[in-house]
Every structure is written in C-alpha cells, then in structure tokens.
Amino acid sequence: MDLVTIVDEQNNKYTYKRYKGYAFNQEVVGNVRDRLEEVANFKVRQDDVLIGIFPKSGTHWLYNTVLMLRSGSLKYHGSGPGLEFDDLKMMEHMPSPRTFCSHLRFRFLPEQMKLGKGKIVTLTRNPKDLVVSMYHMMQKMGDLGYQGTFDGFLKRFLSEECFCGNGSWFSWIKDTEEWKTPNFLCLSYHDLKENTFANVVKLAKFLEVDHDEEFLRSVSESIQFDKLKESHETTTPPSDRWKHVSEDGRLPIYRKGKVGDWKNMFTVAQSEHFDKIYRENVEKLDLKIYTKFE
Ligand code: A3P
C-alpha cells in the first residue's frame, strides 16, 4: 500500500491510499490489504443487510430508512458501521438482524454476499450532485479531505484516482451492474425524494418486513431531509473522531439535500467536459445505467 499525494498545476493537494492500483480513502483501516481480506472473508448471516453505496449518494438517508423498517421504530440511528472503516470484530458480534454500510466497490464485498447470502441495497445519485456534495464535505475534513479548488477535485473525481469509489463513479457503477445474485435492490435518490412512500413500500417488500400503511407513511415522513437533519443535530452524540471536522463533533452530512444543486457550482465548461466524459464512459464500459439526470 502506498500513500499517494498528487499536487496539480494549481497546487491542489490530493492524498489517498493506493493498493493494487485502486484508490482508497485514507480512513480505510491500516494497510488496506488486510482489511480487504477480512471484509472478503466476513461471515455473513442470512438476515444481514448491507447498504452498499457510493459516498454522498444518501448513505445516511438509506441506512436510517432501513433501520426504521427493520426495527419498527422511528428512532434516528446516525451513521451505520462501515465494513472498511470501523471495528469488524464488533460487527461480527452484533446481534441479529445486523445492518451495516460500505462504500467499497462491489468486487470487494464479502464473498458470501456475492453468493447470495444477506441483502444489499443501494441508492444511485446524479454524479454531478454527488461530486458537489463530496467537495463540500472534503473541505471540512482537514488533511483527510481536500482543500483545493472545485476544478482540481473534479479532475480527480472523473479519474480512476477517485478514492471515494476505489476508482471513478463509472467503475463503481459498473461493479454494481455486474452483481449476479437477486439479493440486491437499487433505488434512485431522485425517485426516493419524489416518491418517498412508493419507495418505502418497495424497500419494505425487499427487506421482507411486514408493516401497516400507517407505519410506512410515518417512516416516509420521518426520513424527509429536515427531519433527519434535526435528528442528526439533536440526537447524535458528538464524537472525538469528528471533532476536527466540525465544531459540534458530528459528521457534517445534511447540507442541502437537493436534486440539481450542481448547477450552482459547475461552470458551463466543467459541465460540458463532465458530459463528454460521462458519455465516453457509458459507451466504453457498456453501462446500462444511462439515466437522464437533471
Ligand atoms: P448534500 O451535500 O447535497 O446536501 P451520505 O449520507 O452518503 O454522506 O450523503 C449525504 C448527502 O445526502 C447530502 O447531500 C445530504 O444532504 C443528502 N441527504 C441526506 N438525507 C436526505 C434526505 N432525506 N433527502 C434528500 N437528501 C438527503
């Protein structure tokens, strides 16, 4: 594993862990190799649910929705344990039913999940919106994040050096498309926002949880942006881990929660360049997910 720092022509610094040619967030535990091996061999239970998602696509939104549906309560649960970031021993001993998260490309997920054990659920988000969301968060993350210009970050995001997804968003999506077993549900950020109730119903069915319509409607209300943001600010205990990134010691997750916020950040030239790379990659990788994003 190498710790790589790229300094571009505008003096923007970008640091990531590189292992076997893949880019990893510096927060991935240790030398990466050992953690990947442990994750691959992780013992999956039939009733495990993994939120496998590209960062800034709505991880917390989906995690809390899944927990509400699985627990039958509207309690907010903050951030889920991450396979590549947190204590795996603790996750091994968690009582069932377990729900965890990962931003790893699907090729790195537990082997038993690839064989169909447990369930995986994801949310896809317009990559233009998520790079903006990511950039804002990275600016708050000190040395673990990115302090340069948006233009510099965009270049790295569009390349295979993108540490958010062990490569570019396109490569990440390619892996999800190649998932072979039916234990996988893919929802869209845009649709979850517009048709929350219908998606909550779909998710409940996939998770095989039985709730009456009244409860499902309450979940749909409780996972609206303002509600989650308020719960995050009032019920998530401050953590030493995030003291350096936010004044209140909480991971800064809930910013705007909008579709199309990229229009406030991208220049016309950046947007045209992005669209070109998007089209080329969709063709090159033969991606089926060619969604028309606003
Ligand atoms: P913005 O930065 O664009 O506001 P993650 O949990 O993967 O880090 O994703 C965070 C992004 O999801 C943030 O995007 C956050 O506001 C958005 N988000 C969280 N809950 C949401 C909700 N209920 N509705 C819409 N967006 C939500």
PDB file of N, CA and C and ligand atoms in Angstrom, residues 54-61 125 133 189 193 223-225 228 253-258, ligand 1:
ATOM      1  N   PHE A  54     -22.159   4.424  -3.141  1.00  0.00           N
ATOM      2  CA  PHE A  54     -21.107   5.400  -3.441  1.00  0.00           C
ATOM      3  C   PHE A  54     -21.280   6.578  -2.465  1.00  0.00           C
ATOM      4  N   PRO A  55     -20.174   7.061  -1.863  1.00  0.00           N
ATOM      5  CA  PRO A  55     -20.299   8.143  -0.880  1.00  0.00           C
ATOM      6  C   PRO A  55     -21.088   9.340  -1.414  1.00  0.00           C
ATOM      7  N   LYS A  56     -21.819   9.982  -0.548  1.00  0.00           N
ATOM      8  CA  LYS A  56     -22.626  11.181  -0.808  1.00  0.00           C
ATOM      9  C   LYS A  56     -23.853  10.917  -1.679  1.00  0.00           C
ATOM     10  N   SER A  57     -24.214   9.641  -1.799  1.00  0.00           N
ATOM     11  CA  SER A  57     -25.415   9.305  -2.571  1.00  0.00           C
ATOM     12  C   SER A  57     -26.641   9.164  -1.675  1.00  0.00           C
ATOM     13  N   GLY A  58     -26.447   9.400  -0.370  1.00  0.00           N
ATOM     14  CA  GLY A  58     -27.574   9.274   0.556  1.00  0.00           C
ATOM     15  C   GLY A  58     -27.441   8.073   1.491  1.00  0.00           C
ATOM     16  N   THR A  59     -26.203   7.775   1.879  1.00  0.00           N
ATOM     17  CA  THR A  59     -25.934   6.634   2.773  1.00  0.00           C
ATOM     18  C   THR A  59     -26.767   6.718   4.056  1.00  0.00           C
ATOM     19  N   HIS A  60     -26.718   7.897   4.702  1.00  0.00           N
ATOM     20  CA  HIS A  60     -27.408   8.050   5.996  1.00  0.00           C
ATOM     21  C   HIS A  60     -28.926   7.986   5.829  1.00  0.00           C
ATOM     22  N   TRP A  61     -29.380   8.510   4.752  1.00  0.00           N
ATOM     23  CA  TRP A  61     -30.815   8.514   4.428  1.00  0.00           C
ATOM     24  C   TRP A  61     -31.308   7.061   4.309  1.00  0.00           C
ATOM     25  N   ARG A 125     -27.216   8.306  -7.330  1.00  0.00           N
ATOM     26  CA  ARG A 125     -27.485   9.752  -7.379  1.00  0.00           C
ATOM     27  C   ARG A 125     -26.752  10.358  -8.564  1.00  0.00           C
ATOM     28  N   SER A 133     -21.568  17.582  -3.486  1.00  0.00           N
ATOM     29  CA  SER A 133     -21.776  17.220  -2.082  1.00  0.00           C
ATOM     30  C   SER A 133     -20.454  16.766  -1.457  1.00  0.00           C
ATOM     31  N   TYR A 189     -31.910   8.171  -5.816  1.00  0.00           N
ATOM     32  CA  TYR A 189     -32.019   9.329  -4.906  1.00  0.00           C
ATOM     33  C   TYR A 189     -33.181  10.223  -5.333  1.00  0.00           C
ATOM     34  N   LYS A 193     -36.743  10.821  -3.317  1.00  0.00           N
ATOM     35  CA  LYS A 193     -37.151  12.155  -2.886  1.00  0.00           C
ATOM     36  C   LYS A 193     -38.557  12.496  -3.412  1.00  0.00           C
ATOM     37  N   ILE A 223     -38.251  10.356   7.301  1.00  0.00           N
ATOM     38  CA  ILE A 223     -36.967  10.363   6.569  1.00  0.00           C
ATOM     39  C   ILE A 223     -36.848  11.560   5.620  1.00  0.00           C
ATOM     40  N   GLN A 224     -37.761  12.529   5.779  1.00  0.00           N
ATOM     41  CA  GLN A 224     -37.609  13.762   4.992  1.00  0.00           C
ATOM     42  C   GLN A 224     -36.357  14.502   5.472  1.00  0.00           C
ATOM     43  N   PHE A 225     -35.745  15.218   4.568  1.00  0.00           N
ATOM     44  CA  PHE A 225     -34.460  15.870   4.834  1.00  0.00           C
ATOM     45  C   PHE A 225     -34.445  16.661   6.157  1.00  0.00           C
ATOM     46  N   LEU A 228     -34.481  14.431   9.301  1.00  0.00           N
ATOM     47  CA  LEU A 228     -33.217  13.721   9.556  1.00  0.00           C
ATOM     48  C   LEU A 228     -32.140  14.696  10.031  1.00  0.00           C
ATOM     49  N   ILE A 253     -23.208  15.868   7.504  1.00  0.00           N
ATOM     50  CA  ILE A 253     -23.869  15.085   6.450  1.00  0.00           C
ATOM     51  C   ILE A 253     -24.972  15.864   5.736  1.00  0.00           C
ATOM     52  N   TYR A 254     -25.827  16.517   6.523  1.00  0.00           N
ATOM     53  CA  TYR A 254     -27.039  17.102   5.931  1.00  0.00           C
ATOM     54  C   TYR A 254     -26.766  18.549   5.539  1.00  0.00           C
ATOM     55  N   ARG A 255     -26.556  18.786   4.272  1.00  0.00           N
ATOM     56  CA  ARG A 255     -26.196  20.120   3.780  1.00  0.00           C
ATOM     57  C   ARG A 255     -27.418  20.736   3.134  1.00  0.00           C
ATOM     58  N   LYS A 256     -27.775  20.298   1.914  1.00  0.00           N
ATOM     59  CA  LYS A 256     -28.950  20.866   1.224  1.00  0.00           C
ATOM     60  C   LYS A 256     -29.977  19.796   0.878  1.00  0.00           C
ATOM     61  N   GLY A 257     -29.508  18.606   0.534  1.00  0.00           N
ATOM     62  CA  GLY A 257     -30.415  17.506   0.180  1.00  0.00           C
ATOM     63  C   GLY A 257     -31.250  17.789  -1.059  1.00  0.00           C
ATOM     64  N   LYS A 258     -30.632  18.419  -2.048  1.00  0.00           N
ATOM     65  CA  LYS A 258     -31.386  18.840  -3.248  1.00  0.00           C
ATOM     66  C   LYS A 258     -30.956  18.058  -4.489  1.00  0.00           C
TER      67      LYS A 258
HETATM   68  P1  A3P B   1     -25.902  17.309   0.032  1.00  0.00           P
HETATM   69  O1  A3P B   1     -24.487  17.506   0.458  1.00  0.00           O
HETATM   70  O2  A3P B   1     -26.096  17.552  -1.440  1.00  0.00           O
HETATM   71  O3  A3P B   1     -26.871  18.058   0.866  1.00  0.00           O
HETATM   72  P2  A3P B   1     -24.155  10.474   2.528  1.00  0.00           P
HETATM   73  O4  A3P B   1     -25.015  10.096   3.662  1.00  0.00           O
HETATM   74  O5  A3P B   1     -23.909   9.365   1.546  1.00  0.00           O
HETATM   75  O6  A3P B   1     -22.896  11.122   3.002  1.00  0.00           O
HETATM   76  O7  A3P B   1     -24.945  11.540   1.638  1.00  0.00           O
HETATM   77  C1  A3P B   1     -25.128  12.838   2.097  1.00  0.00           C
HETATM   78  C2  A3P B   1     -25.995  13.573   1.103  1.00  0.00           C
HETATM   79  O8  A3P B   1     -27.342  13.024   1.156  1.00  0.00           O
HETATM   80  C3  A3P B   1     -26.113  15.048   1.459  1.00  0.00           C
HETATM   81  O9  A3P B   1     -26.254  15.729   0.218  1.00  0.00           O
HETATM   82  C4  A3P B   1     -27.390  15.039   2.274  1.00  0.00           C
HETATM   83  O10 A3P B   1     -27.979  16.290   2.423  1.00  0.00           O
HETATM   84  C5  A3P B   1     -28.246  14.087   1.437  1.00  0.00           C
HETATM   85  N1  A3P B   1     -29.431  13.600   2.162  1.00  0.00           N
HETATM   86  C6  A3P B   1     -29.482  13.003   3.372  1.00  0.00           C
HETATM   87  N2  A3P B   1     -30.767  12.778   3.727  1.00  0.00           N
HETATM   88  C7  A3P B   1     -31.538  13.237   2.738  1.00  0.00           C
HETATM   89  C8  A3P B   1     -32.943  13.307   2.518  1.00  0.00           C
HETATM   90  N3  A3P B   1     -33.835  12.878   3.414  1.00  0.00           N
HETATM   91  N4  A3P B   1     -33.388  13.860   1.363  1.00  0.00           N
HETATM   92  C9  A3P B   1     -32.523  14.326   0.441  1.00  0.00           C
HETATM   93  N5  A3P B   1     -31.169  14.305   0.600  1.00  0.00           N
HETATM   94  C10 A3P B   1     -30.685  13.763   1.732  1.00  0.00           C
END
